[in-house]
Short mmCIF file of C-alpha atoms in Angstrom, two decimals:
data_model
loop_
_atom_site.label_atom_id
_atom_site.label_comp_id
_atom_site.label_asym_id
_atom_site.label_seq_id
_atom_site.Cartn_x
_atom_site.Cartn_y
_atom_site.Cartn_z
CA MET A 20 10.48 290.31 38.34
CA ILE A 21 11.19 293.82 35.95
CA ASP A 22 9.00 293.75 32.93
CA ARG A 23 10.66 293.41 29.40
CA THR A 24 8.67 296.79 28.46
CA ASN A 25 10.44 298.84 31.48
CA LEU A 26 13.99 297.03 31.23
CA TYR A 27 14.79 297.80 27.84
CA ARG A 28 14.71 301.28 29.17
CA ILE A 29 16.11 300.68 32.43
CA ALA A 30 19.77 298.76 31.14
CA PRO A 31 21.75 301.10 28.84
CA PHE A 32 20.98 303.42 31.75
CA ALA A 33 22.11 300.97 34.15
CA ALA A 34 24.94 300.02 32.02
CA TYR A 35 25.98 303.47 31.94
CA VAL A 36 25.34 304.33 35.70
CA PHE A 37 27.40 301.29 36.64
CA PHE A 38 30.93 302.28 34.75
CA MET A 39 30.56 305.57 36.38
CA ILE A 40 30.37 303.73 40.06
CA LEU A 41 32.84 301.49 38.47
CA GLU A 42 35.78 304.56 37.69
CA ASP A 43 34.31 306.21 41.66
CA LEU A 44 36.06 302.80 42.98
CA LEU A 45 38.86 302.83 40.50
CA LEU A 46 39.33 306.05 41.48
CA LYS A 47 39.06 305.36 45.22
CA PHE A 48 41.83 302.87 44.67
CA GLY A 49 44.48 304.03 43.68
CA TRP A 50 44.03 304.65 40.30
CA GLN A 51 44.60 307.58 38.24
CA ALA A 52 41.76 309.98 36.79
CA ASP A 53 44.43 309.89 33.50
CA GLU A 54 44.67 305.82 33.81
CA LEU A 55 40.73 305.88 33.07
CA ARG A 56 40.79 308.00 30.04
CA LEU A 57 39.40 305.31 27.69
CA LEU A 58 36.77 303.74 30.02
CA TYR A 59 34.62 306.74 28.78
CA ALA A 60 35.03 304.47 25.09
CA VAL A 61 33.76 301.48 26.61
CA LYS A 62 30.93 302.80 28.30
CA ILE A 63 29.74 304.76 25.38
CA ALA A 64 30.44 301.24 23.68
CA VAL A 65 27.91 299.29 25.83
CA VAL A 66 25.15 301.52 25.93
CA ALA A 67 25.28 302.15 22.19
CA GLY A 68 25.41 298.23 21.19
CA LEU A 69 22.14 297.74 24.23
CA LEU A 70 20.12 300.44 22.09
CA TRP A 71 21.05 299.17 19.13
CA ALA A 72 20.34 295.83 20.05
CA MET A 73 16.97 296.93 22.03
CA ARG A 74 16.50 298.67 18.90
CA SER A 75 13.03 297.27 17.82
CA ALA A 76 11.32 297.36 20.71
CA TYR A 77 12.22 301.28 21.44
CA SER A 78 8.17 302.47 19.73
CA GLU A 79 8.63 305.61 20.86
CA LEU A 80 11.36 306.44 18.56
CA ARG A 81 9.72 306.05 15.02
CA TRP A 82 10.23 309.05 13.33
CA PRO A 83 7.14 311.28 13.72
CA ASP A 84 4.83 312.18 10.28
CA GLY A 85 5.17 315.56 8.98
CA ALA A 86 8.00 317.05 10.84
CA GLY A 87 10.36 318.52 9.42
CA PHE A 88 12.33 321.74 10.40
CA ARG A 89 10.21 322.74 13.80
CA ILE A 90 11.83 319.81 15.37
CA TRP A 91 14.94 320.92 14.43
CA GLY A 92 14.11 324.57 15.00
CA ALA A 93 12.76 324.04 18.33
CA ALA A 94 15.63 321.42 19.31
CA LEU A 95 18.56 323.68 18.71
CA VAL A 96 16.83 326.51 20.69
CA ALA A 97 16.49 324.71 23.45
CA GLY A 98 19.89 322.72 23.28
CA ILE A 99 21.46 326.66 22.89
CA VAL A 100 18.99 327.84 25.42
CA VAL A 101 20.20 324.91 28.20
CA PHE A 102 23.62 325.24 27.15
CA ILE A 103 23.97 328.70 28.16
CA ALA A 104 22.29 328.31 31.33
CA TRP A 105 25.02 324.90 31.97
CA ILE A 106 27.74 327.43 31.66
CA ASN A 107 26.49 329.66 33.86
CA LEU A 108 24.25 328.15 37.00
CA THR A 109 27.42 327.41 38.21
CA ALA A 110 27.81 329.38 42.07
CA ASP A 111 29.18 327.26 44.92
CA TRP A 112 24.75 326.85 46.24
CA MET A 113 24.25 325.34 42.64
CA VAL A 114 27.19 322.82 42.66
CA MET A 115 26.80 318.90 44.42
CA GLY A 116 29.85 317.02 45.19
CA ASP A 117 33.47 317.17 42.98
CA ALA A 118 33.37 316.89 39.34
CA VAL A 119 36.27 314.96 38.82
CA GLY A 120 36.00 316.15 35.24
CA PHE A 121 37.62 314.82 31.57
CA ASP A 122 41.32 315.57 30.69
CA PRO A 123 41.87 314.84 27.11
CA ARG A 124 45.39 315.58 27.58
CA ASP A 125 48.57 313.97 27.59
CA ASN A 126 52.08 316.23 27.91
CA GLY A 127 49.78 318.93 27.24
CA GLU A 128 48.89 317.72 23.92
CA ILE A 129 45.13 316.98 23.39
CA ASP A 130 43.96 314.03 22.05
CA TRP A 131 41.98 313.85 19.56
CA PHE A 132 40.60 310.65 19.81
CA LEU A 133 39.44 310.62 23.35
CA VAL A 134 37.66 314.24 22.57
CA THR A 135 35.93 312.86 19.49
CA VAL A 136 34.74 310.34 22.11
CA ARG A 137 33.34 312.29 24.08
CA ILE A 138 31.84 314.32 21.66
CA ILE A 139 30.46 311.56 19.35
CA GLY A 140 29.40 310.01 23.00
CA ALA A 141 27.70 312.61 24.76
CA ALA A 142 26.29 313.83 21.11
CA LEU A 143 24.61 311.22 19.52
CA VAL A 144 24.38 308.42 22.11
CA VAL A 145 23.79 309.47 25.34
CA PRO A 146 20.86 311.84 24.76
CA VAL A 147 18.87 308.77 23.22
CA MET A 148 19.67 306.52 25.87
CA GLU A 149 18.67 309.79 29.00
CA GLU A 150 15.63 310.74 27.19
CA LEU A 151 14.49 307.03 26.75
CA PHE A 152 15.15 306.50 30.57
CA TRP A 153 14.29 310.24 32.36
CA ARG A 154 11.33 311.53 29.37
CA SER A 155 10.01 308.12 27.82
CA PHE A 156 10.07 305.11 30.55
CA LEU A 157 10.37 307.14 34.17
CA MET A 158 7.72 310.27 33.71
CA ARG A 159 5.73 308.35 32.06
CA TRP A 160 6.01 305.78 34.94
CA ILE A 161 5.44 307.22 37.20
CA GLU A 162 2.04 308.48 36.19
CA HIS A 163 0.90 304.97 35.69
CA PRO A 164 3.30 301.92 35.56
CA ASN A 165 1.71 300.87 32.03
CA PHE A 166 3.86 303.53 30.01
CA LEU A 167 3.83 303.39 26.81
CA THR A 168 0.12 303.46 27.05
CA VAL A 169 0.28 307.51 28.28
CA ASN A 170 0.32 310.19 25.91
CA PRO A 171 2.69 312.71 26.71
CA ALA A 172 1.19 315.50 26.59
CA GLN A 173 -1.20 314.10 29.38
CA VAL A 174 1.34 313.72 31.96
CA GLY A 175 0.76 315.45 35.70
CA ILE A 176 2.27 318.36 37.40
CA LYS A 177 3.57 315.60 39.71
CA ALA A 178 5.72 313.25 37.86
CA PHE A 179 7.01 315.26 35.73
CA GLY A 180 8.40 317.47 38.43
CA ILE A 181 9.29 314.44 40.57
CA ALA A 182 11.05 313.07 36.53
CA ALA A 183 13.76 316.64 36.84
CA ALA A 184 14.25 316.86 40.14
CA LEU A 185 16.18 312.91 39.99
CA PHE A 186 17.74 314.28 36.50
CA ALA A 187 18.74 316.85 38.97
CA LEU A 188 19.72 315.24 41.32
CA ALA A 189 21.88 312.91 38.66
CA HIS A 190 24.21 315.77 38.23
CA SER A 191 27.10 318.04 40.08
CA LEU A 192 25.75 320.83 38.70
CA TRP A 193 21.72 319.48 40.47
CA LEU A 194 20.51 323.10 39.06
CA ALA A 195 21.68 322.84 35.97
CA GLY A 196 20.15 319.29 35.83
CA LEU A 197 16.75 320.68 36.88
CA PHE A 198 17.20 323.09 34.33
CA ALA A 199 17.51 321.17 31.48
CA GLY A 200 14.76 318.47 33.12
CA ILE A 201 12.31 320.84 32.86
CA ILE A 202 12.78 321.32 29.30
CA TYR A 203 13.25 318.43 27.48
CA GLY A 204 10.62 317.69 29.43
CA LEU A 205 7.97 320.24 28.19
CA LEU A 206 8.95 319.85 24.10
CA TYR A 207 8.36 316.08 24.41
CA THR A 208 5.27 316.96 26.70
CA ARG A 209 4.26 319.45 24.22
CA SER A 210 4.69 317.74 21.22
CA ARG A 211 4.69 314.16 21.71
CA THR A 212 7.74 313.35 20.25
CA LEU A 213 10.85 311.63 22.37
CA TRP A 214 12.65 313.32 19.16
CA LEU A 215 12.14 316.62 20.07
CA PRO A 216 14.28 315.66 23.29
CA ILE A 217 16.79 313.60 22.21
CA LEU A 218 17.67 316.22 19.42
CA ALA A 219 18.24 319.05 22.12
CA HIS A 220 19.86 316.79 24.09
CA GLY A 221 22.24 316.51 21.66
CA VAL A 222 22.46 319.88 20.59
CA THR A 223 23.36 320.56 24.45
CA ASN A 224 26.22 317.97 25.00
CA ALA A 225 27.55 318.88 21.38
CA VAL A 226 27.74 323.10 21.78
CA LEU A 227 29.42 322.35 25.81
CA GLY A 228 31.94 319.74 24.18
CA ILE A 229 33.15 321.69 21.54
CA TRP A 230 33.03 324.74 24.00
CA ILE A 231 35.02 322.82 27.24
CA VAL A 232 37.57 321.89 23.95
CA VAL A 233 37.59 325.81 22.95
CA THR A 234 37.80 326.55 26.08
CA GLY A 235 39.33 324.56 28.27
CA ASN A 236 37.37 324.09 31.31
CA TRP A 237 37.45 320.41 31.40
CA SER A 238 35.94 320.57 34.62
CA PHE A 239 32.42 320.20 32.85
CA TRP A 240 33.15 316.94 30.69
#
């Protein structure tokens, strides 16, 4: 059986992956992408609900004492750096598979409800879910199964590298994903607070979402 401590961090991520798989299956069975646009809202609602229900178990989400402009400033800079890398590391060899993307337009008009849900989900829910799983849990668990006893600053290069590589493989833009995984991992291990990579991740996703809407590069979603 999976230890509850592990399960609390795996469950929201697993729910997110389940909906991704479900969407792929429905597309293969003939559903059209525009028929599944509300599925993202359901996915985010389920993940947010799980995070909220299990919030008392996330000891690593306690706000660090004395944290202030240093964390916010570092998160802003790191988040923007990852965003710039994300939209530029797009050569054919840097892409794995075909990204379906997410087009919120209906008869040429942008559905702002769908855009709002997408940006809120990507900027506020996904960073908490992913950083709890990839950095706080998986990276430290690879270092030692009793991961909560592992000081982030003591994570070795092996655990750090494996977690970053797996994070990369979870994204079609695998090189951009690798870069992001390394940056977020460094933020966590150097600061020893999960809030720094969460905030940086949130900045990346928020800026990316705004850029997508402004430029119409829907494939990045």
